[in-house]
Amino acid sequence: MAYDDVHHEPDARPRPEDARARRPAAPPNRILRNCERGEAFLAAGDLTAAARAFRAVLAEVGPLEDGSPEGDGGCAAPTTGAGTDSAGGSATARGADADSSPAPDANAETPCGSDSDADRTAVPDADADSTAVPDTDAGTDADTAAGADADTATGADTDAHATAQSPTPTPAHLASRAHIGLGRVALRMEGADRAEREFRRAARLRPGSREPLYWLGCAAAHRGAQDRDAYELAELRFTEVVEQWPGDGASLVQRAHVRVRLGRPADALADLRSAERIAPLDAEARWVLAALSGATAPEVARRLGTAARSAMERAAATGPKGRPRAADDWNRAVTLLDRARQLDPGNREFALPHAVALCLSGRREDGIAVIADAARSAPTDRHLAHTLAVMSWHALAPGDGTDTDAATAAAADTGTDPDTETDPDPDPDTDTDTDTVDDAGEDVPRTWSRCVASWAGLLHDTPFWERLRAGAAERYGVVVDDKNLATLRADLQAALEALMPETGAGDRISPEALLHRETEAARLLAEAGGLPLATGSAPLVCGPLRIVELGREAELGAFVSAAGDAAPALRQAFSHLGFAQALLRLDRPAEALSALSGLRCPRCRARGGSGDEGRRGGGGEQSGGDTASHGRAAAPRAERGAVCDPDCTRFDTRNPAYAGQAAKHVLLMRDGRSLALAARLAQGRAALTPTGPDVRRAATSWQRALTHARAIGQGPEVEAIVADTALAAAKALHRAGDIDAAGSTLESAYALLGEGQHERLKGQLARVLTDRGIAQANRDMDRLEGPAADLRRAVEINPHLHRAQANLGVVLRILGARMRWSGSLVGCRSRLQEALDRVTAALEHFPGDPELSQLRDLVEADLALVHSELEQGRIGGLP
């Protein structure tokens, strides 16, 4: 029957016009090349191109009608009855139904898929339908593939052998190969019925050929999942191949798979052993053989793992147009590894390939869970940690997170709280103008926290980077110096930061803050030598999310308590304080203060009040702040309410560095004050920028910083910092021409600080006040009271400042003169007398100074004139 399904009556004869209409046959070599190209595309998984090539073969061969000459090929077409299956002359008798349906459109496109070359000698693989091996004596329940796409060397088709010997294959042979190719494409697309029609056409074109019958068996096996009778039909077809072509290993293997489905493991075992004597079995067949032979569960699991790796290698080698085939192979690998891990749950070798296969088969979250669980079991295994980090990185790729072509994954539970309460809470900073922050990572999508937790440790794991350096040197033959390595790490962190989403107005913990807290904590832990584990493995380097995930809070708390000078920074980094610490490093002090408002967990906030209820019920020892606790004084009630209640079960998971430490609640409060102090000092500095100074805001920040400092016994140290800040800011403002702000800055600091810092401020404050007074006087001579006040203040602070003394006398003399001409002789006398007194006092510091002496003489003369006018009863400057 022709491929295009043109039916003829039994007595129909070709008409001359039909012969004339038949187009010239294409050159056999070109047809053969198209056939080979189609099979190559099929092997590469490009089903669209493969189907196009096979249809081109059929179009060029032309219609090969039943019982009529083939045309230019010179060979007769096989004579079969319409709708009769002639595969091996007996397929119909064994259950193969005749084909009476129309053939597919020769010009139709076929979606991409994959298969391997049918003419290639090979053992069965996982390219076709899957069958299950029932439980054996070893307790296995294995899955394998039926209907694989290859022949064995000993069972090669006689027609194929003849074709190999003939320089010009017959059109019937080429058309049969094309139909088989189209059938295999249909199998890949789960179209078993359409595939069977194609294989039947191939059988009618090549009666007595092995290939069509073999593939008819594969098509029947594909239908077996829905119709159990199809398995029996598949067995009959494979049996016929084995009987006609003894030693056909591929058919023996496929029949074994089918017999397993039919519940005949003994017969299946016999088939596999026979096939093994013919040629080496592939990985799929070997694990089935092991399961049927009664091998131990670990041995079957090992062979399952080998078969899974083979499927993964096929998937990885598939070209970009063979995605469906790759997806099938990834899914097959997942199935095999699922079973392997069930049989041998203690074997860690399966975890990594299982996670990768799950991710690439579209089950990202499942893959993440597998690799994260393995990483928890071996926390210092850098290979697992790196794989988890890479998968988590790909999970952050733009899009909806469903791209199965990326090795995506996510970390397991990060130990963060699921609560989302937004109740405000008292701030250890004692302010009420800040927002609230909830639990670590609580408002960050879980995907981001997974990635952050994974990469934080690797970024500061020195052995990991040294191994990477050595690998690069070996692979590329280059030397990676420390500078390049540092640049790479910095670029990696920058790239990770670029993936972090923008923080909306309603968010509290930003992904950026989460990343910086984790990386800073990991850096500090690495500098401290890493966290030693009881398992005796390498020290662990990671951030707080990973610590909580591994349940290592107690070990970290003990390590931090013995860390000496590094302990305070470690405590802050490995706690909820780490967010404020990170935001301070990002130069965002206001957000850092907001983060400090979340030291109490949502549950403790929901319990209401200041937390005193829990303390009343728990007694003094639970509070961690009583005198009984290592002699440490109890924290004031208002302060204790800013942290979790003593009986809070989540305190250690939120603040792992404090776990097991004495008076940990009070210690957290103290460390929180230290960070609030640092944030206030940072706010003070930020308020005094030369471009837009806000002296009042800076003074408020200093005042609150000093409050925190005195509460934790750091008053003198912080006063010195405030003085330094004020001096530096005043100097910068003075240079920028903002003398008013410079003077206000120094005056504010002088008023807040104690006597210990006054001496440091006096000199510059006097100079700035003098310059400001002179500048204001020169700018507006009608308003001299302000300049006079500045100069008086300057003289009081530093009487040894000549410019202040001299200009004060001048300003007071001018003020006196203005009052005289305004009619106020009494006021004039007062100003001049003050000027005389000031100049006289100045001469005590600068004896014989000509400028001051001359000024004194002028003031005395003016004062004498005013006294004379007052005696004469005159009014001011009037005659």
Short mmCIF file of C-alpha atoms in Angstrom, two decimals, residues 45-453:
data_model
loop_
_atom_site.label_atom_id
_atom_site.label_comp_id
_atom_site.label_asym_id
_atom_site.label_seq_id
_atom_site.Cartn_x
_atom_site.Cartn_y
_atom_site.Cartn_z
CA GLY A 45 16.38 14.59 19.89
CA ASP A 46 15.27 17.06 17.20
CA LEU A 47 11.96 15.42 16.35
CA THR A 48 10.73 18.24 14.15
CA ALA A 49 13.73 18.05 11.87
CA ALA A 50 13.70 14.26 11.96
CA ALA A 51 10.05 14.06 10.89
CA ARG A 52 10.68 16.58 8.12
CA ALA A 53 13.60 14.54 6.80
CA PHE A 54 11.67 11.26 6.88
CA ARG A 55 8.75 12.81 5.06
CA ALA A 56 11.11 14.19 2.48
CA VAL A 57 12.31 10.63 1.91
CA LEU A 58 8.77 9.42 1.38
CA ALA A 59 7.97 12.32 -0.92
CA GLU A 60 11.05 11.64 -3.06
CA VAL A 61 10.56 7.88 -3.20
CA GLY A 62 7.01 8.43 -4.41
CA PRO A 63 3.99 6.15 -3.93
CA LEU A 64 4.93 2.49 -3.64
CA GLU A 65 1.64 0.80 -4.40
CA ASP A 66 0.67 -2.67 -3.28
CA GLY A 67 1.31 -5.23 -6.01
CA SER A 68 2.72 -2.69 -8.47
CA PRO A 69 6.28 -1.97 -9.56
CA GLU A 70 8.24 0.40 -7.36
CA GLY A 71 9.24 2.48 -10.28
CA ASP A 72 12.74 3.54 -11.09
CA GLY A 73 14.20 1.34 -8.39
CA GLY A 74 13.53 -1.70 -10.51
CA CYS A 75 12.22 -3.81 -7.62
CA ALA A 76 8.70 -4.96 -6.98
CA ALA A 77 6.85 -3.69 -4.01
CA PRO A 78 5.80 -6.27 -1.43
CA THR A 79 2.44 -7.71 -2.24
CA THR A 80 0.12 -7.63 0.76
CA GLY A 81 -3.58 -7.48 1.18
CA ALA A 82 -5.00 -4.12 2.05
CA GLY A 83 -5.14 -3.83 5.81
CA THR A 84 -2.99 -6.93 6.43
CA ASP A 85 0.01 -6.92 8.76
CA SER A 86 2.78 -8.84 7.04
CA ALA A 87 5.54 -8.31 9.58
CA GLY A 88 7.39 -11.56 9.46
CA GLY A 89 4.36 -13.16 7.90
CA SER A 90 2.79 -13.88 11.25
CA ALA A 91 2.18 -10.68 13.16
CA THR A 92 -1.46 -10.63 12.25
CA ALA A 93 -1.95 -14.17 13.44
CA ARG A 94 -0.36 -13.21 16.75
CA GLY A 95 -2.60 -10.26 17.37
CA ALA A 96 -1.39 -7.33 15.27
CA ASP A 97 -4.40 -5.56 13.82
CA ALA A 98 -4.50 -4.48 10.22
CA ASP A 99 -4.03 -0.87 9.26
CA SER A 100 -7.00 0.61 7.51
CA SER A 101 -6.78 4.17 8.75
CA PRO A 102 -5.45 7.12 6.80
CA ALA A 103 -1.79 7.91 7.14
CA PRO A 104 -0.62 11.16 8.71
CA ASP A 105 -0.21 14.17 6.49
CA ALA A 106 3.23 13.98 4.96
CA ASN A 107 3.66 17.74 5.29
CA ALA A 108 2.66 18.00 8.94
CA GLU A 109 5.17 19.19 11.51
CA THR A 110 6.01 17.00 14.51
CA PRO A 111 6.90 18.52 17.89
CA CYS A 112 10.43 18.04 19.12
CA GLY A 113 11.33 14.84 20.92
CA SER A 114 14.11 12.30 20.92
CA ASP A 115 15.14 8.77 20.15
CA SER A 116 18.27 7.02 19.03
CA ASP A 117 19.22 5.50 15.67
CA ALA A 118 17.26 2.36 14.90
CA ASP A 119 19.96 1.05 12.57
CA ARG A 120 22.65 1.47 15.20
CA THR A 121 23.86 -1.55 17.15
CA ALA A 122 23.12 -0.98 20.82
CA VAL A 123 21.58 -2.44 23.91
CA PRO A 124 18.23 -1.24 25.25
CA ASP A 125 18.12 2.13 27.00
CA ALA A 126 15.47 4.29 28.59
CA ASP A 127 14.17 5.86 25.41
CA ALA A 128 10.75 4.26 25.38
CA ASP A 129 7.98 3.26 27.69
CA SER A 130 8.74 2.34 31.28
CA THR A 131 7.87 -0.95 32.89
CA ALA A 132 8.14 -1.95 36.49
CA VAL A 133 9.90 -4.93 38.02
CA PRO A 134 7.77 -6.30 40.86
CA ASP A 135 9.15 -6.94 44.30
CA THR A 136 11.76 -9.67 44.32
CA ASP A 137 13.21 -11.74 47.12
CA ALA A 138 15.65 -8.90 47.74
CA GLY A 139 12.78 -6.55 48.36
CA THR A 140 13.23 -4.48 45.21
CA ASP A 141 10.62 -2.84 43.09
CA ALA A 142 12.48 -1.53 40.08
CA ASP A 143 11.50 0.40 36.99
CA THR A 144 13.11 0.02 33.57
CA ALA A 145 12.39 0.85 29.94
CA ALA A 146 10.55 -1.21 27.37
CA GLY A 147 10.56 -0.59 23.66
CA ALA A 148 14.11 0.70 23.40
CA ASP A 149 15.27 1.93 20.08
CA ALA A 150 18.24 -0.20 19.08
CA ASP A 151 19.18 -3.53 17.53
CA THR A 152 21.85 -5.95 18.64
CA ALA A 153 24.68 -7.02 16.43
CA THR A 154 23.67 -10.68 16.39
CA GLY A 155 20.06 -9.89 15.58
CA ALA A 156 20.63 -7.45 12.78
CA ASP A 157 18.07 -7.28 10.02
CA THR A 158 18.96 -9.27 6.96
CA ASP A 159 17.63 -6.50 4.75
CA ALA A 160 19.83 -4.00 6.56
CA HIS A 161 22.80 -6.29 5.98
CA ALA A 162 21.93 -6.53 2.32
CA THR A 163 21.61 -2.78 2.16
CA ALA A 164 25.04 -2.35 3.68
CA GLN A 165 26.44 -4.59 0.93
CA SER A 166 24.54 -2.78 -1.83
CA PRO A 167 25.71 0.64 -3.03
CA THR A 168 22.14 1.57 -3.95
CA PRO A 169 19.46 0.70 -1.37
CA THR A 170 16.03 0.00 -2.78
CA PRO A 171 13.29 2.59 -2.53
CA ALA A 172 11.24 0.11 -0.50
CA HIS A 173 14.04 -0.18 2.00
CA LEU A 174 14.41 3.60 2.26
CA ALA A 175 10.68 4.13 2.57
CA SER A 176 10.53 1.47 5.28
CA ARG A 177 13.30 3.21 7.19
CA ALA A 178 11.41 6.49 6.87
CA HIS A 179 8.20 4.93 8.19
CA ILE A 180 10.09 3.43 11.10
CA GLY A 181 11.62 6.81 11.80
CA LEU A 182 8.21 8.49 11.78
CA GLY A 183 6.91 5.75 14.06
CA ARG A 184 9.71 6.36 16.51
CA VAL A 185 8.90 10.07 16.44
CA ALA A 186 5.32 9.20 17.29
CA LEU A 187 6.49 6.96 20.14
CA ARG A 188 8.45 9.86 21.51
CA MET A 189 5.29 11.93 21.41
CA GLU A 190 3.35 9.21 23.24
CA GLY A 191 1.37 8.46 20.09
CA ALA A 192 1.56 4.67 20.20
CA ASP A 193 -1.37 4.16 17.80
CA ARG A 194 0.09 6.46 15.17
CA ALA A 195 3.48 4.84 15.66
CA GLU A 196 2.00 1.39 15.10
CA ARG A 197 0.47 2.52 11.83
CA GLU A 198 3.87 3.70 10.63
CA PHE A 199 5.55 0.45 11.69
CA ARG A 200 2.88 -1.54 9.84
CA ARG A 201 3.57 0.40 6.68
CA ALA A 202 7.24 -0.42 7.10
CA ALA A 203 6.34 -4.08 7.54
CA ARG A 204 4.28 -4.10 4.32
CA LEU A 205 7.20 -2.57 2.45
CA ARG A 206 9.70 -5.06 3.92
CA PRO A 207 7.92 -8.33 4.60
CA GLY A 208 10.00 -10.71 6.62
CA SER A 209 12.12 -7.88 8.03
CA ARG A 210 13.08 -7.82 11.67
CA GLU A 211 12.89 -4.08 12.34
CA PRO A 212 9.18 -3.42 11.75
CA LEU A 213 8.16 -6.34 13.90
CA TYR A 214 10.54 -5.27 16.67
CA TRP A 215 9.13 -1.76 16.65
CA LEU A 216 5.58 -3.07 16.55
CA GLY A 217 6.43 -4.82 19.80
CA CYS A 218 7.73 -1.53 21.22
CA ALA A 219 4.51 0.24 20.21
CA ALA A 220 2.45 -2.42 21.92
CA ALA A 221 4.59 -2.10 25.05
CA HIS A 222 3.89 1.63 25.05
CA ARG A 223 0.16 0.95 25.16
CA GLY A 224 0.56 -1.54 27.98
CA ALA A 225 0.25 1.09 30.71
CA GLN A 226 -3.35 1.71 29.62
CA ASP A 227 -4.22 -1.72 28.20
CA ARG A 228 -2.67 -4.76 29.87
CA ASP A 229 -3.54 -6.94 26.89
CA ALA A 230 -1.06 -4.85 24.90
CA TYR A 231 1.74 -6.30 27.01
CA GLU A 232 0.74 -9.76 25.84
CA LEU A 233 0.74 -8.57 22.25
CA ALA A 234 4.18 -7.02 22.78
CA GLU A 235 5.48 -10.28 24.19
CA LEU A 236 4.19 -12.16 21.14
CA ARG A 237 5.91 -9.77 18.78
CA PHE A 238 9.23 -9.85 20.62
CA THR A 239 8.95 -13.66 20.80
CA GLU A 240 8.49 -13.81 17.05
CA VAL A 241 11.62 -11.71 16.54
CA VAL A 242 13.61 -13.93 18.89
CA GLU A 243 12.36 -17.07 17.12
CA GLN A 244 13.12 -15.79 13.63
CA TRP A 245 16.40 -14.11 14.53
CA PRO A 246 18.00 -16.15 17.32
CA GLY A 247 20.40 -14.14 19.41
CA ASP A 248 18.50 -10.83 19.09
CA GLY A 249 19.59 -9.34 22.40
CA ALA A 250 17.46 -6.22 22.11
CA SER A 251 14.27 -8.22 21.72
CA LEU A 252 15.24 -10.50 24.59
CA VAL A 253 15.71 -7.50 26.86
CA GLN A 254 12.46 -5.90 25.79
CA ARG A 255 10.59 -9.15 26.23
CA ALA A 256 12.07 -9.40 29.72
CA HIS A 257 10.71 -5.97 30.57
CA VAL A 258 7.30 -6.92 29.24
CA ARG A 259 7.31 -10.21 31.12
CA VAL A 260 8.04 -8.37 34.32
CA ARG A 261 4.93 -6.32 33.69
CA LEU A 262 3.01 -9.48 33.11
CA GLY A 263 4.12 -10.85 36.47
CA ARG A 264 6.53 -13.47 35.15
CA PRO A 265 9.88 -12.57 36.78
CA ALA A 266 11.41 -16.02 36.24
CA ASP A 267 10.88 -15.82 32.47
CA ALA A 268 12.17 -12.24 32.49
CA LEU A 269 15.30 -13.33 34.34
CA ALA A 270 15.93 -16.05 31.78
CA ASP A 271 15.63 -13.53 28.94
CA LEU A 272 18.06 -11.11 30.56
CA ARG A 273 20.62 -13.82 31.19
CA SER A 274 20.31 -14.94 27.58
CA ALA A 275 20.78 -11.38 26.38
CA GLU A 276 23.80 -10.95 28.65
CA ARG A 277 25.47 -13.91 26.98
CA ILE A 278 24.95 -12.27 23.59
CA ALA A 279 26.24 -8.77 24.36
CA PRO A 280 26.91 -6.56 27.39
CA LEU A 281 23.71 -5.22 28.89
CA ASP A 282 23.13 -1.55 29.36
CA ALA A 283 22.75 0.00 32.80
CA GLU A 284 18.95 -0.30 32.83
CA ALA A 285 18.99 -3.99 32.05
CA ARG A 286 21.79 -4.67 34.52
CA TRP A 287 19.91 -3.31 37.51
CA VAL A 288 16.78 -5.21 36.52
CA LEU A 289 18.87 -8.35 36.21
CA ALA A 290 20.33 -7.71 39.65
CA ALA A 291 16.86 -7.20 41.14
CA LEU A 292 15.49 -10.36 39.57
CA SER A 293 18.57 -12.33 40.58
CA GLY A 294 18.01 -11.63 44.26
CA ALA A 295 20.87 -9.16 44.74
CA THR A 296 21.01 -7.22 47.97
CA ALA A 297 19.17 -3.91 48.20
CA PRO A 298 22.42 -1.85 48.29
CA GLU A 299 23.69 -3.65 45.19
CA VAL A 300 20.46 -3.03 43.30
CA ALA A 301 20.57 0.59 44.47
CA ARG A 302 24.11 0.94 43.15
CA ARG A 303 23.06 -0.35 39.75
CA LEU A 304 20.05 1.93 39.80
CA GLY A 305 22.41 4.83 40.39
CA THR A 306 24.51 3.75 37.43
CA ALA A 307 21.43 3.62 35.21
CA ALA A 308 20.37 7.06 36.45
CA ARG A 309 23.77 8.52 35.62
CA SER A 310 23.50 7.08 32.12
CA ALA A 311 20.14 8.77 31.67
CA MET A 312 21.58 12.04 32.97
CA GLU A 313 24.50 11.81 30.58
CA ARG A 314 22.11 11.32 27.69
CA ALA A 315 20.06 14.29 28.84
CA ALA A 316 23.13 16.49 29.17
CA ALA A 317 24.37 15.48 25.72
CA THR A 318 21.05 16.19 24.02
CA GLY A 319 21.10 19.20 21.75
CA PRO A 320 19.03 22.35 22.32
CA LYS A 321 16.28 21.11 19.99
CA GLY A 322 15.94 17.86 21.88
CA ARG A 323 14.43 19.26 25.04
CA PRO A 324 11.56 16.78 25.25
CA ARG A 325 14.02 13.92 25.05
CA ALA A 326 16.21 15.53 27.69
CA ALA A 327 13.15 16.04 29.89
CA ASP A 328 12.27 12.36 29.53
CA ASP A 329 15.81 11.37 30.50
CA TRP A 330 15.80 13.68 33.51
CA ASN A 331 12.48 12.23 34.60
CA ARG A 332 13.82 8.73 34.12
CA ALA A 333 16.87 9.56 36.24
CA VAL A 334 14.58 10.89 38.97
CA THR A 335 12.56 7.68 38.97
CA LEU A 336 15.66 5.52 39.21
CA LEU A 337 17.24 7.60 41.95
CA ASP A 338 13.99 7.70 43.93
CA ARG A 339 14.06 3.91 43.99
CA ALA A 340 17.78 3.77 44.74
CA ARG A 341 17.40 6.02 47.76
CA GLN A 342 14.48 3.96 48.99
CA LEU A 343 16.57 0.80 48.79
CA ASP A 344 19.70 2.31 50.32
CA PRO A 345 18.71 5.43 52.28
CA GLY A 346 22.10 5.71 53.95
CA ASN A 347 24.03 6.09 50.70
CA ARG A 348 24.90 9.77 50.30
CA GLU A 349 26.22 9.31 46.77
CA PHE A 350 22.68 9.47 45.41
CA ALA A 351 21.76 12.83 46.92
CA LEU A 352 23.65 15.10 44.54
CA PRO A 353 22.55 13.51 41.23
CA HIS A 354 19.05 13.11 42.60
CA ALA A 355 18.81 16.81 43.40
CA VAL A 356 20.14 17.81 39.99
CA ALA A 357 17.80 15.45 38.16
CA LEU A 358 14.82 16.72 40.14
CA CYS A 359 15.65 20.33 39.36
CA LEU A 360 16.18 19.71 35.67
CA SER A 361 13.02 17.66 35.41
CA GLY A 362 11.01 20.65 36.61
CA ARG A 363 10.72 19.69 40.29
CA ARG A 364 12.87 22.47 41.64
CA GLU A 365 11.59 22.54 45.18
CA ASP A 366 11.97 18.79 45.56
CA GLY A 367 15.53 19.00 44.29
CA ILE A 368 16.31 21.79 46.70
CA ALA A 369 14.93 19.76 49.57
CA VAL A 370 17.10 16.77 48.66
CA ILE A 371 20.37 18.69 48.38
CA ALA A 372 19.59 20.79 51.45
CA ASP A 373 18.92 17.67 53.48
CA ALA A 374 22.21 16.19 52.31
CA ALA A 375 24.02 19.41 53.18
CA ARG A 376 22.52 19.34 56.67
CA SER A 377 23.84 15.84 57.15
CA ALA A 378 27.31 16.92 56.03
CA PRO A 379 27.49 20.66 56.85
CA THR A 380 31.18 21.03 55.97
CA ASP A 381 30.98 19.18 52.63
CA ARG A 382 31.95 21.99 50.29
CA HIS A 383 30.84 20.13 47.19
CA LEU A 384 27.29 19.85 48.50
CA ALA A 385 27.38 23.41 49.78
CA HIS A 386 28.54 24.74 46.43
CA THR A 387 25.90 22.77 44.55
CA LEU A 388 23.21 24.06 46.86
CA ALA A 389 24.47 27.61 46.40
CA VAL A 390 24.52 27.31 42.61
CA MET A 391 21.02 25.86 42.52
CA SER A 392 19.80 28.63 44.80
CA TRP A 393 21.46 31.21 42.57
CA HIS A 394 19.60 29.93 39.52
CA ALA A 395 16.38 30.04 41.51
CA LEU A 396 16.85 33.83 41.65
CA ALA A 397 16.97 34.16 37.86
CA PRO A 398 14.42 36.61 36.42
CA GLY A 399 11.09 35.03 35.58
CA ASP A 400 8.54 32.98 37.38
CA GLY A 401 11.05 30.42 38.61
CA THR A 402 9.81 27.55 36.44
CA ASP A 403 12.63 27.24 33.91
CA THR A 404 13.58 23.57 34.02
CA ASP A 405 16.70 24.10 31.94
CA ALA A 406 18.55 25.75 34.82
CA ALA A 407 19.96 23.72 37.69
CA THR A 408 17.77 25.45 40.21
CA ALA A 409 17.39 24.69 43.86
CA ALA A 410 16.58 26.29 47.20
CA ALA A 411 17.84 25.87 50.71
CA ALA A 412 15.82 24.05 53.31
CA ASP A 413 14.14 25.61 56.33
CA THR A 414 16.11 28.66 57.35
CA GLY A 415 14.86 28.63 60.90
CA THR A 416 13.00 31.90 60.53
CA ASP A 417 9.66 32.51 62.16
CA PRO A 418 6.43 32.22 60.21
CA ASP A 419 4.72 34.95 62.18
CA THR A 420 3.84 38.15 60.42
CA GLU A 421 2.56 40.31 63.26
CA THR A 422 3.34 43.96 62.76
CA ASP A 423 2.67 45.31 66.22
CA PRO A 424 5.10 48.06 67.17
CA ASP A 425 7.50 47.39 70.00
CA PRO A 426 9.58 49.52 72.36
CA ASP A 427 12.98 50.32 70.95
CA PRO A 428 16.10 49.91 73.08
CA ASP A 429 16.96 53.28 71.65
CA THR A 430 14.04 54.66 73.75
CA ASP A 431 12.71 56.46 70.66
CA THR A 432 9.20 56.25 69.33
CA ASP A 433 9.89 57.58 65.84
CA THR A 434 11.02 54.35 64.23
CA ASP A 435 9.31 51.56 62.35
CA THR A 436 9.33 47.94 63.39
CA VAL A 437 11.22 44.97 62.04
CA ASP A 438 10.12 41.38 62.34
CA ASP A 439 11.95 38.09 62.47
CA ALA A 440 15.03 37.23 60.47
CA GLY A 441 14.03 36.81 56.87
CA GLU A 442 10.39 36.68 57.84
CA ASP A 443 9.29 39.21 55.28
CA VAL A 444 11.80 38.14 52.67
CA PRO A 445 10.65 35.56 50.12
CA ARG A 446 11.98 32.16 51.12
CA THR A 447 13.84 31.89 47.83
CA TRP A 448 16.06 34.83 48.68
CA SER A 449 16.85 33.63 52.19
CA ARG A 450 17.79 30.22 50.79
CA CYS A 451 20.26 31.72 48.38
CA VAL A 452 21.69 34.11 50.93
CA ALA A 453 22.19 31.36 53.50
#
